[in-house]
mmCIF file of C-alpha atoms in Angstrom:
data_model
loop_
_atom_site.group_PDB
_atom_site.id
_atom_site.type_symbol
_atom_site.label_atom_id
_atom_site.label_comp_id
_atom_site.label_asym_id
_atom_site.label_seq_id
_atom_site.Cartn_x
_atom_site.Cartn_y
_atom_site.Cartn_z
ATOM 1 C CA MET A 23 -3.521 -31.809 -44.472
ATOM 2 C CA SER A 24 -3.794 -28.881 -46.958
ATOM 3 C CA ARG A 25 -5.542 -26.964 -44.403
ATOM 4 C CA LEU A 26 -2.669 -27.434 -42.097
ATOM 5 C CA ALA A 27 -0.101 -26.267 -44.631
ATOM 6 C CA PRO A 28 -0.012 -22.520 -43.813
ATOM 7 C CA ALA A 29 0.366 -23.312 -40.114
ATOM 8 C CA LEU A 30 2.841 -25.952 -40.590
ATOM 9 C CA SER A 31 4.897 -23.669 -42.862
ATOM 10 C CA ARG A 32 4.795 -20.900 -40.210
ATOM 11 C CA PHE A 33 5.748 -23.319 -37.599
ATOM 12 C CA ARG A 34 8.815 -24.788 -39.608
ATOM 13 C CA SER A 35 10.136 -21.141 -40.180
ATOM 14 C CA LEU A 36 10.322 -20.386 -36.294
ATOM 15 C CA ARG A 37 12.482 -20.907 -33.361
ATOM 16 C CA PHE A 38 10.728 -21.742 -30.002
ATOM 17 C CA SER A 39 12.036 -21.770 -26.608
ATOM 18 C CA GLY A 40 11.557 -24.747 -24.409
ATOM 19 C CA LYS A 41 9.409 -22.614 -22.249
ATOM 20 C CA ASN A 42 7.141 -21.657 -25.432
ATOM 21 C CA LEU A 43 6.752 -25.491 -26.486
ATOM 22 C CA ARG A 44 5.531 -26.409 -23.002
ATOM 23 C CA ARG A 45 3.098 -23.662 -23.109
ATOM 24 C CA ALA A 46 1.960 -24.576 -26.711
ATOM 25 C CA LYS A 47 1.532 -28.238 -25.834
ATOM 26 C CA ASP A 48 -0.357 -27.362 -22.538
ATOM 27 C CA LEU A 49 -2.587 -25.112 -24.761
ATOM 28 C CA SER A 50 -3.173 -27.637 -27.329
ATOM 29 C CA ARG A 51 -4.065 -30.305 -24.779
ATOM 30 C CA ARG A 52 -6.602 -28.002 -23.196
ATOM 31 C CA SER A 53 -8.458 -27.431 -26.514
ATOM 32 C CA GLY A 54 -8.488 -31.015 -27.553
ATOM 33 C CA GLY A 55 -4.784 -31.649 -28.617
ATOM 34 C CA THR A 56 -5.330 -31.845 -32.192
ATOM 35 C CA PRO A 57 -2.539 -31.216 -34.593
ATOM 36 C CA THR A 58 -4.358 -28.111 -36.109
ATOM 37 C CA GLN A 59 -4.695 -26.703 -32.658
ATOM 38 C CA ALA A 60 -1.258 -27.249 -31.667
ATOM 39 C CA CYS A 61 0.117 -25.460 -34.798
ATOM 40 C CA LEU A 62 -2.253 -22.685 -34.013
ATOM 41 C CA ALA A 63 -1.272 -22.617 -30.626
ATOM 42 C CA LEU A 64 2.375 -22.464 -31.537
ATOM 43 C CA CYS A 65 1.718 -19.505 -34.121
ATOM 44 C CA LEU A 66 -0.313 -17.602 -31.477
ATOM 45 C CA LEU A 67 2.778 -17.760 -29.210
ATOM 46 C CA SER A 68 4.997 -16.726 -31.842
ATOM 47 C CA THR A 69 2.959 -13.859 -32.692
ATOM 48 C CA VAL A 70 2.958 -12.882 -29.213
ATOM 49 C CA ALA A 71 6.535 -13.064 -28.837
ATOM 50 C CA LEU A 72 7.183 -10.932 -32.136
ATOM 51 C CA ALA A 73 5.123 -8.273 -30.646
ATOM 52 C CA GLN A 74 7.499 -7.980 -27.873
ATOM 53 C CA ASP A 75 10.069 -5.260 -27.621
ATOM 54 C CA ARG A 76 13.303 -6.055 -29.233
ATOM 55 C CA LEU A 77 15.303 -3.554 -27.149
ATOM 56 C CA PRO A 78 13.487 -3.981 -23.880
ATOM 57 C CA THR A 79 13.787 -1.434 -21.010
ATOM 58 C CA ILE A 80 16.995 -1.833 -18.990
ATOM 59 C CA PRO A 81 16.177 -1.814 -15.102
ATOM 60 C CA PRO A 82 18.163 1.074 -13.660
ATOM 61 C CA ASP A 83 19.837 -1.391 -11.037
ATOM 62 C CA GLN A 84 21.425 -3.019 -14.227
ATOM 63 C CA TYR A 85 22.785 0.161 -15.829
ATOM 64 C CA THR A 86 26.398 0.076 -16.820
ATOM 65 C CA PRO A 87 28.383 3.200 -15.400
ATOM 66 C CA GLU A 88 27.938 4.714 -18.843
ATOM 67 C CA GLN A 89 24.119 4.003 -19.006
ATOM 68 C CA LYS A 90 23.958 5.483 -15.296
ATOM 69 C CA LYS A 91 25.742 8.482 -16.238
ATOM 70 C CA ALA A 92 23.336 8.987 -19.485
ATOM 71 C CA ALA A 93 20.129 8.497 -17.241
ATOM 72 C CA GLU A 94 21.308 11.104 -14.796
ATOM 73 C CA GLU A 95 22.178 13.569 -17.416
ATOM 74 C CA PHE A 96 18.630 12.904 -19.043
ATOM 75 C CA GLU A 97 16.908 13.356 -15.526
ATOM 76 C CA ALA A 98 18.899 16.536 -15.021
ATOM 77 C CA ALA A 99 17.806 17.884 -18.290
ATOM 78 C CA ARG A 100 14.220 16.670 -18.808
ATOM 79 C CA LYS A 101 13.238 16.588 -15.166
ATOM 80 C CA VAL A 102 11.753 13.114 -15.706
ATOM 81 C CA LYS A 103 13.448 9.701 -15.612
ATOM 82 C CA VAL A 104 14.005 7.974 -18.990
ATOM 83 C CA PHE A 105 10.844 7.150 -20.805
ATOM 84 C CA GLY A 106 9.657 6.187 -24.393
ATOM 85 C CA PRO A 107 12.049 6.372 -27.324
ATOM 86 C CA PHE A 108 14.961 6.783 -25.004
ATOM 87 C CA GLU A 109 14.462 3.426 -23.103
ATOM 88 C CA PRO A 110 15.630 1.393 -26.258
ATOM 89 C CA LEU A 111 18.365 4.012 -26.745
ATOM 90 C CA MET A 112 19.839 3.350 -23.486
ATOM 91 C CA HIS A 113 21.393 0.112 -24.935
ATOM 92 C CA SER A 114 23.674 2.737 -26.576
ATOM 93 C CA PRO A 115 24.011 5.442 -23.910
ATOM 94 C CA GLU A 116 26.081 7.509 -26.081
ATOM 95 C CA VAL A 117 23.406 7.644 -28.782
ATOM 96 C CA MET A 118 20.663 8.243 -26.127
ATOM 97 C CA THR A 119 22.458 11.216 -24.695
ATOM 98 C CA LEU A 120 23.180 12.883 -28.084
ATOM 99 C CA THR A 121 19.676 12.211 -29.038
ATOM 100 C CA ARG A 122 18.140 13.838 -26.035
ATOM 101 C CA ALA A 123 20.480 16.939 -26.421
ATOM 102 C CA MET A 124 19.261 17.660 -29.874
ATOM 103 C CA GLY A 125 15.785 17.043 -28.586
ATOM 104 C CA ASP A 126 15.994 19.420 -25.778
ATOM 105 C CA TYR A 127 16.422 22.254 -28.531
ATOM 106 C CA LEU A 128 14.069 20.679 -31.215
ATOM 107 C CA ARG A 129 11.382 19.652 -28.959
ATOM 108 C CA TYR A 130 11.030 22.642 -26.646
ATOM 109 C CA LYS A 131 12.710 25.563 -28.569
ATOM 110 C CA PRO A 132 12.365 25.508 -32.241
ATOM 111 C CA LYS A 133 12.244 28.566 -34.246
ATOM 112 C CA ILE A 134 9.027 27.879 -36.046
ATOM 113 C CA GLY A 135 7.466 27.396 -32.540
ATOM 114 C CA THR A 136 5.972 24.439 -30.699
ATOM 115 C CA ARG A 137 2.688 24.323 -32.223
ATOM 116 C CA LEU A 138 4.066 23.942 -35.864
ATOM 117 C CA SER A 139 6.485 21.528 -34.418
ATOM 118 C CA GLU A 140 3.799 19.412 -33.259
ATOM 119 C CA LEU A 141 2.218 19.473 -36.643
ATOM 120 C CA VAL A 142 5.731 18.022 -38.120
ATOM 121 C CA ILE A 143 5.595 15.405 -35.416
ATOM 122 C CA LEU A 144 2.139 14.043 -36.047
ATOM 123 C CA ILE A 145 2.926 14.160 -40.029
ATOM 124 C CA ASN A 146 6.161 11.977 -39.328
ATOM 125 C CA ALA A 147 4.415 9.795 -36.931
ATOM 126 C CA ARG A 148 1.695 9.008 -39.445
ATOM 127 C CA LEU A 149 3.854 8.566 -42.288
ATOM 128 C CA TRP A 150 6.086 6.118 -40.371
ATOM 129 C CA THR A 151 2.876 4.411 -38.604
ATOM 130 C CA GLN A 152 4.711 5.220 -35.409
ATOM 131 C CA ASP A 153 2.127 4.353 -32.657
ATOM 132 C CA TYR A 154 4.174 5.741 -29.665
ATOM 133 C CA GLU A 155 4.802 8.803 -31.257
ATOM 134 C CA TRP A 156 1.144 9.438 -32.030
ATOM 135 C CA TYR A 157 0.109 8.372 -28.612
ATOM 136 C CA VAL A 158 2.342 10.991 -27.054
ATOM 137 C CA HIS A 159 2.003 13.952 -29.360
ATOM 138 C CA ALA A 160 -1.579 13.976 -30.730
ATOM 139 C CA PRO A 161 -2.777 15.000 -27.221
ATOM 140 C CA ILE A 162 0.030 17.611 -27.024
ATOM 141 C CA ALA A 163 -0.860 19.057 -30.521
ATOM 142 C CA ALA A 164 -4.499 19.489 -29.606
ATOM 143 C CA LYS A 165 -3.404 21.225 -26.516
ATOM 144 C CA VAL A 166 -1.236 23.665 -28.262
ATOM 145 C CA GLY A 167 -3.933 24.516 -30.879
ATOM 146 C CA ILE A 168 -3.782 22.061 -33.730
ATOM 147 C CA ALA A 169 -7.583 21.631 -34.616
ATOM 148 C CA PRO A 170 -9.175 18.100 -33.809
ATOM 149 C CA GLU A 171 -10.172 17.717 -37.521
ATOM 150 C CA VAL A 172 -6.792 18.494 -38.814
ATOM 151 C CA ILE A 173 -5.369 15.757 -36.354
ATOM 152 C CA ALA A 174 -8.166 13.337 -37.440
ATOM 153 C CA ALA A 175 -7.194 13.979 -41.171
ATOM 154 C CA ILE A 176 -3.534 13.382 -40.707
ATOM 155 C CA ARG A 177 -4.273 10.150 -38.595
ATOM 156 C CA ASP A 178 -6.504 8.750 -41.564
ATOM 157 C CA GLY A 179 -3.817 9.634 -44.071
ATOM 158 C CA ARG A 180 -5.984 12.563 -45.691
ATOM 159 C CA ARG A 181 -4.773 15.975 -46.295
ATOM 160 C CA PRO A 182 -6.356 18.187 -43.928
ATOM 161 C CA THR A 183 -8.794 20.960 -44.903
ATOM 162 C CA GLY A 184 -9.003 24.479 -43.207
ATOM 163 C CA LEU A 185 -5.027 24.778 -42.619
ATOM 164 C CA SER A 186 -3.834 28.007 -41.545
ATOM 165 C CA GLU A 187 -1.297 29.489 -44.009
ATOM 166 C CA ASP A 188 1.639 28.391 -41.581
ATOM 167 C CA GLU A 189 0.091 25.013 -41.156
ATOM 168 C CA GLU A 190 -0.126 24.665 -44.909
ATOM 169 C CA ILE A 191 3.488 25.581 -45.307
ATOM 170 C CA VAL A 192 4.678 23.009 -42.901
ATOM 171 C CA TYR A 193 2.392 20.516 -43.985
ATOM 172 C CA ASP A 194 3.482 20.868 -47.643
ATOM 173 C CA PHE A 195 7.160 21.043 -46.817
ATOM 174 C CA THR A 196 7.289 18.178 -44.374
ATOM 175 C CA THR A 197 5.074 15.747 -46.596
ATOM 176 C CA GLU A 198 7.242 16.558 -49.708
ATOM 177 C CA LEU A 199 10.378 15.950 -47.946
ATOM 178 C CA GLN A 200 9.370 12.583 -46.519
ATOM 179 C CA GLN A 201 7.419 11.300 -49.589
ATOM 180 C CA ASN A 202 9.440 12.770 -52.569
ATOM 181 C CA ARG A 203 13.063 12.966 -50.439
ATOM 182 C CA ARG A 204 13.042 16.609 -51.883
ATOM 183 C CA VAL A 205 11.313 19.912 -51.481
ATOM 184 C CA SER A 206 10.147 21.647 -54.725
ATOM 185 C CA ASP A 207 11.564 25.097 -55.252
ATOM 186 C CA ALA A 208 8.216 26.867 -54.730
ATOM 187 C CA THR A 209 7.575 25.064 -51.528
ATOM 188 C CA PHE A 210 11.103 25.799 -50.172
ATOM 189 C CA ALA A 211 10.556 29.444 -51.198
ATOM 190 C CA ARG A 212 7.234 29.781 -49.107
ATOM 191 C CA ALA A 213 9.040 28.136 -46.096
ATOM 192 C CA GLU A 214 11.982 30.478 -46.321
ATOM 193 C CA GLN A 215 9.800 33.689 -46.855
ATOM 194 C CA ARG A 216 7.652 32.821 -43.971
ATOM 195 C CA PHE A 217 10.410 31.334 -41.421
ATOM 196 C CA GLY A 218 13.731 32.508 -42.580
ATOM 197 C CA LYS A 219 16.652 30.206 -43.404
ATOM 198 C CA PRO A 220 17.217 29.369 -39.652
ATOM 199 C CA GLY A 221 13.358 28.341 -39.528
ATOM 200 C CA VAL A 222 13.705 26.283 -42.775
ATOM 201 C CA VAL A 223 16.737 24.432 -41.008
ATOM 202 C CA ASP A 224 14.532 23.798 -37.799
ATOM 203 C CA LEU A 225 11.913 22.565 -39.784
ATOM 204 C CA THR A 226 14.110 19.956 -41.623
ATOM 205 C CA ALA A 227 15.741 19.093 -38.419
ATOM 206 C CA ILE A 228 12.381 18.377 -36.680
ATOM 207 C CA SER A 229 11.398 16.186 -39.487
ATOM 208 C CA GLY A 230 14.733 14.188 -39.376
ATOM 209 C CA TYR A 231 15.127 13.858 -35.884
ATOM 210 C CA TYR A 232 11.459 12.391 -35.400
ATOM 211 C CA THR A 233 12.005 10.253 -38.499
ATOM 212 C CA PHE A 234 15.064 8.835 -36.468
ATOM 213 C CA LEU A 235 13.072 8.167 -33.379
ATOM 214 C CA ALA A 236 10.274 6.426 -35.388
ATOM 215 C CA MET A 237 12.993 4.336 -37.034
ATOM 216 C CA GLN A 238 14.169 3.268 -33.476
ATOM 217 C CA LEU A 239 11.028 2.573 -32.110
ATOM 218 C CA ASN A 240 9.591 0.721 -35.111
ATOM 219 C CA ALA A 241 12.832 -1.387 -35.223
ATOM 220 C CA ALA A 242 12.471 -1.981 -31.520
ATOM 221 C CA ARG A 243 9.010 -2.669 -31.653
ATOM 222 C CA TYR A 244 8.291 -0.408 -28.849
ATOM 223 C CA GLY A 245 4.642 -0.698 -27.692
ATOM 224 C CA ILE A 246 2.182 1.749 -26.824
ATOM 225 C CA PRO A 247 0.377 1.804 -23.127
ATOM 226 C CA LYS A 248 -2.726 -0.284 -22.732
ATOM 227 C CA ASP A 249 -4.827 2.855 -22.913
ATOM 228 C CA GLY A 250 -3.465 3.673 -26.325
ATOM 229 C CA THR A 251 -5.027 3.011 -29.829
ATOM 230 C CA PRO A 252 -2.711 2.008 -32.783
ATOM 231 C CA LEU A 253 -2.783 3.992 -35.769
ATOM 232 C CA PRO A 254 -4.837 2.812 -38.844
ATOM 233 C CA ARG A 255 -2.535 0.694 -41.058
ATOM 234 C CA LEU A 256 -2.394 2.490 -44.398
ATOM 235 C CA PRO A 257 -1.824 0.732 -47.610
ATOM 236 C CA GLU A 258 2.222 0.490 -48.229
#
């Protein structure tokens, strides 16, 4: 019985739908029908359920008038249909629209340029272990000129070597802001001298914007496509 205790404890802490219970019973019968196998089947099903989106994509034919308007504005601005982090945000179309509008600037027209912006996005994706952000933006970062070894180091949780001066300023500013919740005088001064006050505001805003998206995606358990590889899980 002691070997069953962890599985039984897991079982007692979960709620199962009638459909999942029937599936678990069927699975246990196929595998021999022992209590251990039944518990393991239930735990497996619960794990699969937990991995599913908490804020699933809303089919367009089920949009409310507000959601339909938000989707139309999104498509007009981005020239594509609602995708990625904006799918869970569609559950609050007002938030989605405001988020999209801010991203229209920060994603495409930041004062620090899109190459350095992509570096900020990768750092944030890594620090938040946000698989979808990484899945989308690592190829973009490579395309706009971030070196493969820099991308690999960030992915693995290491400080990259061989950074350009601009990349080093952005890396230090972003990691200090995320990890310390503050930026040192020396780091701020370097960023301001290089990018000016408007650039520092944009640099901070990009980090904040993609932190917000990472929080939304992580809270929703938004998955990555089948061809994606999750980020390595780093020690908490």
